[in-house]
Short mmCIF file of C-alpha atoms in Angstrom, two decimals:
data_model
loop_
_atom_site.label_atom_id
_atom_site.label_comp_id
_atom_site.label_asym_id
_atom_site.label_seq_id
_atom_site.Cartn_x
_atom_site.Cartn_y
_atom_site.Cartn_z
CA GLU X 11 0.19 0.17 0.11
CA MET X 12 3.07 2.61 0.63
CA ARG X 13 4.11 2.10 -2.53
CA LYS X 14 0.76 3.36 -4.33
CA VAL X 15 1.81 6.05 -2.62
CA THR X 16 5.52 7.19 -3.35
CA GLY X 17 4.89 8.72 -6.66
CA ARG X 18 3.46 12.00 -4.79
CA SER X 19 6.14 14.98 -4.70
CA ARG X 20 5.81 14.83 -0.73
CA TRP X 21 3.59 12.40 1.71
CA THR X 22 3.90 11.61 6.06
CA ARG X 23 2.01 8.10 6.51
CA ILE X 24 1.73 7.53 10.42
CA GLY X 25 0.33 4.48 11.54
CA ASN X 26 -0.67 2.47 14.67
CA LYS X 27 0.45 -1.00 15.24
CA SER X 28 0.41 -4.25 17.29
CA ARG X 29 3.56 -5.75 18.66
CA GLY X 30 4.84 -8.85 16.67
CA ILE X 31 2.87 -8.78 13.84
CA GLY X 32 5.96 -8.32 11.58
CA ALA X 33 5.13 -4.65 10.57
CA THR X 34 8.57 -3.35 11.16
CA TRP X 35 9.82 -6.26 9.11
CA VAL X 36 7.78 -5.85 6.24
CA SER X 37 8.94 -1.65 6.44
CA LEU X 38 12.48 -2.49 6.29
CA VAL X 39 11.93 -5.08 3.74
CA LEU X 40 10.40 -2.17 1.36
CA ARG X 41 13.18 0.29 1.88
CA LEU X 42 16.03 -2.43 1.26
CA HIS X 43 13.98 -3.16 -2.24
CA SER X 44 14.63 0.52 -2.76
CA PHE X 45 18.66 0.69 -1.51
CA LEU X 46 18.75 -2.70 -4.11
CA PHE X 47 17.14 -1.63 -6.80
CA LEU X 48 16.27 2.38 -7.43
CA GLU X 49 18.43 4.60 -8.67
CA ASN X 50 20.33 7.89 -6.24
CA TRP X 51 17.89 6.91 -2.79
CA SER X 52 18.77 7.37 -0.14
CA VAL X 53 16.68 6.37 3.78
CA LEU X 54 16.88 7.47 6.98
CA LEU X 55 16.65 5.28 9.75
CA GLY X 56 15.00 6.75 13.03
CA ALA X 57 14.58 4.90 16.29
CA PRO X 58 14.16 6.15 20.72
CA SER X 59 17.96 5.21 20.75
CA LEU X 60 20.67 4.65 19.05
CA ASP X 61 20.72 1.05 19.37
CA ASP X 62 17.86 0.36 18.77
CA VAL X 63 18.89 1.67 15.18
CA ASP X 64 22.22 0.04 15.33
CA ASP X 65 22.89 -2.94 17.82
CA GLY X 66 26.81 -3.50 16.41
CA GLY X 67 27.55 -2.79 12.79
CA LYS X 68 28.23 -6.26 11.03
CA GLY X 69 27.98 -7.56 14.37
CA ALA X 70 24.10 -6.43 14.67
CA THR X 71 21.53 -8.47 15.94
CA HIS X 72 17.98 -7.94 14.20
CA GLU X 73 16.56 -6.52 17.41
CA SER X 74 18.02 -3.37 15.78
CA LEU X 75 17.03 -1.42 12.29
CA MET X 76 20.00 -1.81 10.42
CA GLY X 77 20.26 -5.40 11.86
CA LYS X 78 17.25 -6.27 10.10
CA ILE X 79 18.31 -4.23 7.12
CA ARG X 80 21.82 -6.58 7.10
CA PHE X 81 19.75 -9.77 8.20
CA GLY X 82 17.57 -9.42 4.72
CA VAL X 83 20.70 -8.86 2.69
CA ALA X 84 22.49 -11.80 4.33
CA ARG X 85 19.50 -13.73 3.15
CA LEU X 86 19.22 -12.87 -0.47
CA PRO X 87 20.44 -15.62 -2.20
CA SER X 88 24.36 -15.37 -3.16
CA TRP X 89 23.95 -15.05 -7.14
CA MET X 90 21.74 -11.63 -6.23
CA ARG X 91 23.72 -10.56 -3.29
CA ASP X 92 26.74 -10.60 -6.02
CA SER X 93 24.86 -9.16 -8.61
CA LEU X 94 23.57 -6.34 -6.45
CA LEU X 95 26.54 -5.42 -4.66
CA GLY X 96 29.52 -6.97 -5.89
CA PRO X 97 32.43 -8.02 -3.54
CA LEU X 98 32.79 -4.66 -2.01
CA TRP X 99 29.78 -5.20 0.53
CA SER X 100 31.22 -6.31 3.10
CA ASN X 101 34.43 -3.58 3.28
CA ASP X 102 34.14 -1.04 6.47
CA ALA X 103 33.48 1.19 3.62
CA TYR X 104 30.50 0.65 2.40
CA ASN X 105 29.16 -1.50 5.67
CA LYS X 106 29.57 0.30 8.94
CA ARG X 107 28.02 1.30 12.07
CA HIS X 108 24.34 3.51 11.49
CA MET X 109 25.52 3.57 7.55
CA VAL X 110 24.96 0.52 4.79
CA ARG X 111 25.84 1.87 1.08
CA ASN X 112 25.37 -0.04 -1.72
CA PRO X 113 29.51 -0.30 -3.86
CA LYS X 114 27.20 -0.75 -7.05
CA LYS X 115 25.16 2.26 -6.73
CA PRO X 116 27.18 5.28 -4.87
CA LEU X 117 24.61 6.83 -4.19
CA ASN X 118 22.18 4.39 -2.18
CA HIS X 119 22.44 4.31 1.20
CA ILE X 120 20.67 3.56 4.14
CA SER X 121 21.48 5.60 7.06
CA GLY X 122 20.50 5.82 11.32
CA ALA X 123 20.15 7.62 13.63
CA GLN X 124 18.53 8.32 16.86
CA PHE X 125 15.57 10.91 17.01
CA SER X 126 16.47 14.41 17.71
CA GLY X 127 16.26 18.05 17.03
CA MET X 128 19.35 17.38 14.98
CA PHE X 129 17.76 13.96 12.90
CA GLY X 130 19.02 14.24 9.65
CA ARG X 131 19.96 17.79 10.03
CA GLY X 132 22.87 18.29 6.95
CA GLU X 133 21.97 16.20 4.65
CA ARG X 134 18.64 15.58 2.11
CA TYR X 135 17.23 11.96 1.99
CA ARG X 136 15.13 10.41 -0.34
CA GLU X 137 12.66 8.88 2.28
CA ALA X 138 12.54 8.63 5.98
CA TYR X 139 11.50 5.90 7.77
CA GLY X 140 11.10 5.78 12.25
CA ASP X 141 10.16 2.76 14.52
CA GLU X 142 8.40 3.30 17.74
CA ILE X 143 7.94 6.97 16.95
CA ALA X 144 5.87 7.25 20.45
CA TRP X 145 8.52 5.86 22.88
CA ALA X 146 11.10 8.78 21.43
CA GLU X 147 11.12 11.64 23.93
CA GLU X 148 12.15 14.40 21.18
CA MET X 149 9.49 13.20 17.98
CA ASP X 150 8.11 16.37 17.79
CA ALA X 151 11.58 18.27 17.56
CA ALA X 152 12.80 15.43 14.81
CA ASP X 153 9.47 15.98 13.02
CA THR X 154 10.48 19.70 12.96
CA SER X 155 13.67 18.55 11.29
CA LEU X 156 12.30 16.07 8.78
CA LYS X 157 10.29 18.92 6.69
CA GLN X 158 13.42 20.16 5.77
CA THR X 159 15.48 16.91 5.01
CA THR X 160 12.60 14.26 2.56
CA ASN X 161 9.12 14.91 1.65
CA LEU X 162 8.75 10.95 1.80
CA PHE X 163 7.96 10.40 5.43
CA GLU X 164 6.51 7.13 7.44
CA GLY X 165 6.34 6.06 11.17
CA ASN X 166 5.05 3.60 12.93
CA SER X 167 4.62 2.69 16.50
CA THR X 168 2.36 0.56 19.09
CA PRO X 169 0.65 3.54 21.36
CA ARG X 170 1.92 4.90 24.05
CA GLY X 171 -1.31 7.04 25.33
CA LYS X 172 -3.18 10.22 24.44
CA GLY X 173 -0.25 12.40 25.23
CA SER X 174 2.43 11.12 22.89
CA PHE X 175 2.86 13.12 19.64
CA HIS X 176 2.36 10.18 17.41
CA TYR X 177 -1.08 10.38 18.88
CA GLN X 178 -0.63 13.96 18.04
CA MET X 179 0.18 12.96 14.63
CA PHE X 180 -2.27 9.98 13.89
CA ALA X 181 -5.48 12.12 15.49
CA GLY X 182 -5.02 14.87 13.11
CA GLY X 183 -3.28 17.06 14.98
CA LEU X 184 -0.74 17.81 11.88
CA PRO X 185 -1.79 18.48 8.65
CA GLY X 186 -0.95 16.38 5.36
CA VAL X 187 -0.56 13.46 7.40
CA GLN X 188 -2.11 9.79 5.96
CA THR X 189 -2.99 7.15 8.73
CA PHE X 190 -3.70 3.18 9.04
CA THR X 191 -3.60 0.50 11.31
CA ALA X 192 -2.12 -2.74 11.15
CA HIS X 193 -4.05 -4.58 13.93
CA TRP X 194 -3.08 -8.26 14.95
CA SER X 195 -6.55 -9.35 13.52
CA GLU X 196 -5.13 -8.97 10.50
CA HIS X 197 -2.10 -11.40 10.13
CA PRO X 198 -3.08 -14.75 8.88
CA GLU X 199 -1.88 -16.45 11.20
CA LEU X 200 -2.68 -15.26 14.43
CA THR X 201 -5.81 -16.25 15.84
CA ILE X 202 -8.12 -15.60 18.87
CA ASP X 203 -6.28 -18.45 20.55
CA TRP X 204 -3.05 -17.01 20.13
CA TYR X 205 -4.42 -13.08 21.11
CA ASN X 206 -6.33 -14.79 24.66
CA ASP X 207 -2.95 -16.83 25.04
CA GLN X 208 -1.05 -13.06 25.18
CA ARG X 209 -3.21 -11.61 27.18
CA ALA X 210 -3.39 -14.70 30.14
CA HIS X 211 0.56 -12.76 30.70
CA MET X 212 -0.24 -9.22 30.01
CA THR X 213 -2.30 -6.56 32.50
CA ASP X 214 -4.88 -4.49 30.69
CA GLU X 215 -2.51 -1.69 30.05
CA GLN X 216 0.16 -4.07 28.31
CA VAL X 217 -2.60 -5.72 26.15
CA ALA X 218 -4.16 -2.05 25.14
CA GLN X 219 -0.79 -1.22 23.99
CA GLU X 220 0.98 -4.21 22.74
CA LEU X 221 -2.21 -5.96 20.97
CA ASP X 222 -5.19 -3.40 21.18
CA CYS X 223 -3.46 -0.49 19.14
CA SER X 224 -5.64 1.83 21.82
CA PHE X 225 -4.19 4.77 22.89
CA GLU X 226 -7.05 5.05 25.79
CA GLY X 227 -6.08 1.95 27.53
CA SER X 228 -2.33 2.19 26.74
CA ALA X 229 -2.06 5.96 29.04
CA GLY X 230 -1.46 4.06 32.22
CA GLY X 231 -2.30 6.10 35.38
CA ARG X 232 -6.12 5.22 35.24
CA VAL X 233 -8.00 5.57 38.43
CA LEU X 234 -11.03 3.43 37.38
CA GLN X 235 -10.10 0.81 34.76
CA GLU X 236 -13.22 -0.53 34.30
CA VAL X 237 -14.05 2.46 33.55
CA THR X 238 -13.57 2.96 29.08
CA LEU X 239 -15.32 5.25 25.99
CA ASP X 240 -16.69 2.00 24.69
CA THR X 241 -18.60 0.43 27.52
CA HIS X 242 -19.79 4.41 29.63
CA PHE X 243 -20.25 6.48 27.69
CA THR X 244 -22.70 7.54 25.12
CA LEU X 245 -22.27 10.18 22.11
CA ARG X 246 -25.68 11.85 21.62
CA GLU X 247 -26.38 14.65 19.17
CA THR X 248 -28.02 18.18 19.77
CA GLU X 249 -29.90 20.07 18.11
CA ASP X 250 -28.55 24.24 18.22
CA LYS X 251 -31.25 25.47 20.01
#
């Protein structure tokens, strides 16, 4: 679906996702495809911490964004990897912490940085992707910086209440933002039995945050846990007097 809007001159897409359904993997595979096949394509990845971006360079795990990118490259058939990247891929000049570059297309690179007011400043990128943006303390400053860094930005996150910048973006607080929800129930291999098994080991707030994509339920600190908008309030239309 993201590819349907890449022809536009500028777009921002903000997602609200369940945890553990592969949403981050799918988003990064799309960026990896651009890195390998498109021309003059640079990508900026962002996350709440530096380790979330890249936790070890060439030795990074797939817990980090750059680790997932390297994992994807490593799982390509050798003939395809050699054809698209050549023998220099493993050299430090092309594959180092917080940056990978395509040796056969030197203008194609993927860089990573922690969300802050300096996010992306100093260089233009064709697109940017941010993961778990609700948990980035300086996401509002990073968003300001991004406006002159790229025309294409997608940010994903599990919810963190209605006080987060993620919610502000998702709920229409900023102009020109497209939104989408990646809910666990859309995953073809996950069932209600899986959901109930997950719930058995979680609090209501954790379920709201990690599974239900609920901004309201994930806020924390609620005094009356049983009171929700769905069960205790009714919206009524009133006529103007």
